[in-house]
Amino acid sequence: MSQNMSFQSSNSYIASDELIEIVNVAVDLERPLLIRGEPGTGKTLLARAVAESLQMPLLTWHVKSTSKAQDGLYVYDTVQRLNDSRFGSGDVSNIKDYIKLGPLGQAFQGDQRTIVLIDEIDKADIEFPNDLLHELDAMSFHIPETGETIAAQKRPVIIITSNAEKELPDAFLRRCVFHYISFPDQAQMEKIVKVHHPDIEQKLIDQCLVKFYWLREQDQIRKKPSTSELVDWIGALARSGIPLKRLEKDIPFMGILLKKEQDLQALNNRGAPSGRSRFL
């Protein structure tokens, strides 16, 4: 891959050097890139950033618990065809009119290389990844209803995210390039925050980062705050005009950072980091 067509960090997406390297390796090898990491580490946003950096279209497949592998390839709309045959006046003999390509199917059929995001693959049934093995290997699929085979003219860049809710099959893992996105350290998080809040004063950011990472270190917190919650919290503090001195003692708007009643109660019982006040 030429240097000007490689993925790079941008003003809107701060990527580590390791992540940049692994993305470009997956693109060059034409292998699916499997991304894991705790919520808030930018897994889903990565695909958009890669698409913008490589100047390729992005197709997104948000996987649900009811999703089937075929949904990403095509769907045969039998219900619409039945309704048209009963109530419509047109010709329903052409089954192709009722075949709708999914994100992978569109990427295979297109004449331009595309980014395909398969988001949260571990939400689906355990057989879901195995059902995609042939298509990911051959980059083609068959539509029995029409007898048509669609093969990729240009292999898409496939980015797959997982929250590790389920173990993925070994056969599927062997076909992927894998990367775990570590939670950002304080220096990298500061860069991320400044992307979203470029005009907020440095003292406020510094105070917020100290409190944020202190919260994440508390063992009694079950759902630790993520990047998106930090960004929202800093925005709320800036708009409210709360004095920095209050932030030194308290953590205002705690409900933006913590979303479980047990976590809020545990911290209220413990008290503020300085031991001088309760959280609000």
Short mmCIF file of C-alpha atoms in Angstrom, two decimals:
data_model
loop_
_atom_site.label_atom_id
_atom_site.label_comp_id
_atom_site.label_asym_id
_atom_site.label_seq_id
_atom_site.Cartn_x
_atom_site.Cartn_y
_atom_site.Cartn_z
CA MET A 1 0.00 0.00 0.00
CA SER A 2 1.30 3.42 -0.86
CA GLN A 3 1.97 5.83 1.98
CA ASN A 4 -0.76 8.23 0.90
CA MET A 5 -3.33 5.40 0.94
CA SER A 6 -2.55 4.08 4.41
CA PHE A 7 -4.67 4.63 7.48
CA GLN A 8 -3.51 7.48 9.67
CA SER A 9 -4.70 9.06 12.89
CA SER A 10 -6.72 12.24 12.34
CA ASN A 11 -8.02 15.29 14.17
CA SER A 12 -11.31 13.48 14.77
CA TYR A 13 -9.96 10.02 15.70
CA ILE A 14 -6.90 9.58 17.90
CA ALA A 15 -5.34 6.18 17.19
CA SER A 16 -2.28 4.63 18.81
CA ASP A 17 0.71 3.72 16.65
CA GLU A 18 0.00 0.04 17.28
CA LEU A 19 -3.61 0.37 16.09
CA ILE A 20 -2.53 2.28 12.97
CA GLU A 21 -0.04 -0.46 12.12
CA ILE A 22 -2.49 -3.34 12.61
CA VAL A 23 -5.19 -1.65 10.52
CA ASN A 24 -2.79 -1.20 7.63
CA VAL A 25 -1.58 -4.81 7.97
CA ALA A 26 -5.18 -6.09 7.74
CA VAL A 27 -5.87 -3.88 4.72
CA ASP A 28 -2.72 -5.09 2.95
CA LEU A 29 -3.35 -8.76 3.77
CA GLU A 30 -7.04 -8.41 2.81
CA ARG A 31 -7.98 -10.14 6.06
CA PRO A 32 -10.90 -9.23 8.33
CA LEU A 33 -9.78 -7.11 11.29
CA LEU A 34 -11.30 -8.23 14.60
CA ILE A 35 -11.30 -5.46 17.21
CA ARG A 36 -11.97 -6.00 20.89
CA GLY A 37 -11.86 -3.60 23.80
CA GLU A 38 -14.05 -2.36 26.61
CA PRO A 39 -16.88 0.08 25.79
CA GLY A 40 -15.70 3.58 25.00
CA THR A 41 -12.39 2.65 23.36
CA GLY A 42 -13.51 3.68 19.88
CA LYS A 43 -14.11 0.28 18.27
CA THR A 44 -17.14 1.29 16.23
CA LEU A 45 -15.79 4.73 15.34
CA LEU A 46 -12.62 3.11 13.99
CA ALA A 47 -14.40 1.93 10.83
CA ARG A 48 -15.59 5.46 10.06
CA ALA A 49 -12.10 6.81 10.64
CA VAL A 50 -10.57 4.17 8.33
CA ALA A 51 -13.15 4.93 5.64
CA GLU A 52 -12.40 8.64 5.82
CA SER A 53 -8.64 8.11 5.85
CA LEU A 54 -8.65 5.67 2.90
CA GLN A 55 -11.42 7.57 1.11
CA MET A 56 -13.62 4.50 0.77
CA PRO A 57 -17.40 4.12 1.22
CA LEU A 58 -18.55 2.67 4.54
CA LEU A 59 -21.29 0.05 4.87
CA THR A 60 -22.42 -0.83 8.41
CA TRP A 61 -24.02 -4.02 9.68
CA HIS A 62 -25.21 -3.65 13.28
CA VAL A 63 -25.55 -7.21 14.57
CA LYS A 64 -28.45 -8.08 16.89
CA SER A 65 -29.32 -11.18 18.89
CA THR A 66 -31.74 -12.18 16.11
CA SER A 67 -29.30 -11.55 13.24
CA LYS A 68 -28.45 -14.35 10.82
CA ALA A 69 -25.34 -14.52 8.68
CA GLN A 70 -27.42 -14.43 5.50
CA ASP A 71 -28.82 -11.01 6.49
CA GLY A 72 -25.48 -9.42 5.67
CA LEU A 73 -25.49 -11.04 2.22
CA TYR A 74 -29.09 -10.77 1.03
CA VAL A 75 -32.70 -10.98 2.12
CA TYR A 76 -35.49 -12.49 0.03
CA ASP A 77 -38.62 -10.44 0.78
CA THR A 78 -41.24 -13.16 0.48
CA VAL A 79 -43.82 -11.14 2.40
CA GLN A 80 -43.66 -8.24 -0.07
CA ARG A 81 -43.90 -10.63 -3.01
CA LEU A 82 -46.95 -12.32 -1.49
CA ASN A 83 -48.63 -8.96 -0.88
CA ASP A 84 -47.89 -7.84 -4.44
CA SER A 85 -49.30 -11.08 -5.84
CA ARG A 86 -52.51 -10.68 -3.84
CA PHE A 87 -53.10 -6.96 -3.99
CA GLY A 88 -50.76 -5.54 -6.62
CA SER A 89 -51.14 -5.23 -10.37
CA GLY A 90 -47.51 -5.79 -11.40
CA ASP A 91 -45.58 -8.90 -12.45
CA VAL A 92 -44.19 -10.80 -9.46
CA SER A 93 -42.51 -13.54 -11.48
CA ASN A 94 -39.11 -11.80 -11.39
CA ILE A 95 -37.72 -12.89 -8.03
CA LYS A 96 -34.73 -10.55 -8.42
CA ASP A 97 -37.07 -7.65 -7.68
CA TYR A 98 -37.50 -9.06 -4.17
CA ILE A 99 -33.84 -9.74 -3.43
CA LYS A 100 -32.29 -7.02 -1.25
CA LEU A 101 -28.54 -7.13 -0.75
CA GLY A 102 -27.15 -6.65 2.76
CA PRO A 103 -23.95 -4.71 3.57
CA LEU A 104 -21.61 -7.55 2.58
CA GLY A 105 -23.62 -8.28 -0.54
CA GLN A 106 -23.47 -4.63 -1.58
CA ALA A 107 -19.71 -4.54 -0.98
CA PHE A 108 -19.19 -7.70 -3.07
CA GLN A 109 -21.30 -6.42 -5.93
CA GLY A 110 -19.79 -2.92 -6.04
CA ASP A 111 -16.98 -1.97 -8.39
CA GLN A 112 -15.22 0.13 -5.71
CA ARG A 113 -13.35 -1.16 -2.68
CA THR A 114 -15.47 -0.61 0.41
CA ILE A 115 -15.17 -0.65 4.21
CA VAL A 116 -17.66 -3.02 5.85
CA LEU A 117 -18.25 -2.75 9.60
CA ILE A 118 -19.72 -5.85 11.27
CA ASP A 119 -20.52 -4.28 14.61
CA GLU A 120 -20.77 -6.32 17.83
CA ILE A 121 -20.61 -9.75 16.21
CA ASP A 122 -20.76 -11.46 19.61
CA LYS A 123 -24.38 -10.35 20.10
CA ALA A 124 -25.56 -12.98 17.62
CA ASP A 125 -25.88 -16.73 18.01
CA ILE A 126 -22.65 -18.68 18.48
CA GLU A 127 -23.01 -20.19 14.98
CA PHE A 128 -23.21 -16.76 13.35
CA PRO A 129 -19.42 -16.35 12.78
CA ASN A 130 -19.09 -19.93 11.45
CA ASP A 131 -21.86 -19.27 8.95
CA LEU A 132 -19.76 -16.49 7.43
CA LEU A 133 -16.55 -18.50 7.03
CA HIS A 134 -17.02 -19.49 3.38
CA GLU A 135 -18.12 -16.02 2.32
CA LEU A 136 -15.17 -14.35 4.07
CA ASP A 137 -12.76 -16.81 2.47
CA ALA A 138 -14.18 -16.91 -1.04
CA MET A 139 -15.55 -13.35 -1.05
CA SER A 140 -18.57 -14.66 -2.92
CA PHE A 141 -22.01 -16.08 -2.18
CA HIS A 142 -24.81 -17.87 -4.01
CA ILE A 143 -28.47 -16.84 -4.12
CA PRO A 144 -30.48 -20.09 -4.58
CA GLU A 145 -33.72 -18.24 -5.32
CA THR A 146 -32.26 -16.73 -8.50
CA GLY A 147 -29.36 -19.06 -9.22
CA GLU A 148 -27.01 -16.08 -9.18
CA THR A 149 -23.52 -16.04 -7.65
CA ILE A 150 -22.13 -12.69 -6.55
CA ALA A 151 -18.35 -12.50 -6.28
CA ALA A 152 -16.38 -9.53 -5.04
CA GLN A 153 -14.65 -7.58 -7.78
CA LYS A 154 -12.53 -5.89 -5.14
CA ARG A 155 -12.16 -7.44 -1.70
CA PRO A 156 -13.71 -5.12 0.90
CA VAL A 157 -11.92 -4.04 4.06
CA ILE A 158 -13.87 -5.83 6.78
CA ILE A 159 -13.73 -4.51 10.35
CA ILE A 160 -15.43 -6.61 13.02
CA THR A 161 -16.03 -5.44 16.58
CA SER A 162 -16.63 -7.59 19.65
CA ASN A 163 -17.33 -6.83 23.30
CA ALA A 164 -16.26 -10.36 24.28
CA GLU A 165 -19.78 -11.26 25.40
CA LYS A 166 -19.27 -14.67 23.78
CA GLU A 167 -16.20 -16.63 22.76
CA LEU A 168 -15.80 -16.67 18.99
CA PRO A 169 -15.03 -19.98 17.22
CA ASP A 170 -11.37 -20.83 16.62
CA ALA A 171 -11.96 -21.36 12.90
CA PHE A 172 -13.30 -17.82 12.64
CA LEU A 173 -10.47 -16.35 14.71
CA ARG A 174 -7.86 -17.99 12.47
CA ARG A 175 -9.16 -16.00 9.52
CA CYS A 176 -8.90 -12.64 11.27
CA VAL A 177 -6.20 -10.18 12.18
CA PHE A 178 -6.83 -9.46 15.87
CA HIS A 179 -6.24 -6.34 17.93
CA TYR A 180 -7.28 -5.41 21.46
CA ILE A 181 -7.72 -1.67 21.97
CA SER A 182 -6.44 -0.84 25.43
CA PHE A 183 -8.23 1.83 27.40
CA PRO A 184 -6.52 5.20 26.74
CA ASP A 185 -3.99 6.40 29.27
CA GLN A 186 -4.32 9.92 30.66
CA ALA A 187 -2.15 11.54 27.98
CA GLN A 188 -4.07 9.95 25.11
CA MET A 189 -7.40 10.64 26.80
CA GLU A 190 -6.51 14.33 27.03
CA LYS A 191 -6.04 14.38 23.24
CA ILE A 192 -9.41 12.68 22.76
CA VAL A 193 -11.16 15.12 25.06
CA LYS A 194 -9.68 18.09 23.20
CA VAL A 195 -11.08 16.75 19.94
CA HIS A 196 -14.57 17.07 21.42
CA HIS A 197 -13.95 20.15 23.61
CA PRO A 198 -11.21 22.22 21.95
CA ASP A 199 -12.14 25.44 23.79
CA ILE A 200 -12.37 24.17 27.37
CA GLU A 201 -9.69 25.46 29.72
CA GLN A 202 -6.83 23.14 30.61
CA LYS A 203 -7.39 23.32 34.38
CA LEU A 204 -10.89 21.89 34.01
CA ILE A 205 -9.64 19.05 31.81
CA ASP A 206 -6.85 18.26 34.28
CA GLN A 207 -9.24 18.13 37.24
CA CYS A 208 -11.73 15.98 35.35
CA LEU A 209 -9.10 13.49 34.26
CA VAL A 210 -7.86 13.07 37.82
CA LYS A 211 -11.38 12.34 39.11
CA PHE A 212 -12.24 10.15 36.11
CA TYR A 213 -9.25 7.83 36.49
CA TRP A 214 -9.72 7.76 40.25
CA LEU A 215 -13.26 6.50 39.68
CA ARG A 216 -12.08 3.81 37.29
CA GLU A 217 -9.64 2.53 39.94
CA GLN A 218 -12.39 1.93 42.52
CA ASP A 219 -12.96 -1.80 42.90
CA GLN A 220 -16.56 -1.40 44.04
CA ILE A 221 -17.63 0.14 40.73
CA ARG A 222 -19.09 -2.55 38.50
CA LYS A 223 -19.62 -0.47 35.34
CA LYS A 224 -16.64 1.81 35.03
CA PRO A 225 -17.15 5.11 33.18
CA SER A 226 -15.99 5.14 29.56
CA THR A 227 -14.64 7.76 27.18
CA SER A 228 -18.05 8.87 25.93
CA GLU A 229 -19.25 9.46 29.50
CA LEU A 230 -16.14 11.49 30.29
CA VAL A 231 -16.71 13.66 27.21
CA ASP A 232 -20.37 14.23 28.19
CA TRP A 233 -19.40 14.98 31.80
CA ILE A 234 -16.82 17.59 30.86
CA GLY A 235 -19.34 19.22 28.52
CA ALA A 236 -21.93 19.37 31.32
CA LEU A 237 -19.42 20.88 33.75
CA ALA A 238 -18.37 23.52 31.23
CA ARG A 239 -21.95 24.54 30.47
CA SER A 240 -22.94 24.65 34.14
CA GLY A 241 -20.09 26.96 35.13
CA ILE A 242 -19.30 25.00 38.30
CA PRO A 243 -16.22 26.47 40.02
CA LEU A 244 -13.03 24.44 39.93
CA LYS A 245 -12.81 24.60 43.73
CA ARG A 246 -16.00 22.58 43.99
CA LEU A 247 -14.60 20.00 41.59
CA GLU A 248 -11.61 19.61 43.90
CA LYS A 249 -13.94 18.31 46.64
CA ASP A 250 -16.88 16.76 44.82
CA ILE A 251 -17.81 14.99 41.59
CA PRO A 252 -20.89 16.86 40.38
CA PHE A 253 -23.35 15.27 37.94
CA MET A 254 -22.21 11.80 38.94
CA GLY A 255 -25.15 10.32 37.03
CA ILE A 256 -23.39 11.17 33.78
CA LEU A 257 -20.40 9.03 34.73
CA LEU A 258 -22.05 6.16 36.59
CA LYS A 259 -25.21 4.47 35.35
CA LYS A 260 -25.89 1.92 38.09
CA GLU A 261 -27.58 2.73 41.39
CA GLN A 262 -25.29 0.28 43.22
CA ASP A 263 -22.21 2.13 41.98
CA LEU A 264 -23.58 5.51 43.04
CA GLN A 265 -24.51 4.18 46.48
CA ALA A 266 -21.12 2.52 46.98
CA LEU A 267 -19.30 5.77 46.30
CA ASN A 268 -21.64 7.83 48.44
CA ASN A 269 -20.93 5.46 51.31
CA ARG A 270 -17.22 5.83 50.75
CA GLY A 271 -17.17 9.61 50.41
CA ALA A 272 -15.19 11.92 48.14
CA PRO A 273 -11.49 11.34 47.37
CA SER A 274 -10.51 14.00 49.89
CA GLY A 275 -12.82 12.54 52.51
CA ARG A 276 -14.44 15.94 53.04
CA SER A 277 -17.75 15.62 51.23
CA ARG A 278 -20.25 13.37 49.50
CA PHE A 279 -20.74 12.97 45.76
CA LEU A 280 -23.65 14.71 44.08
#
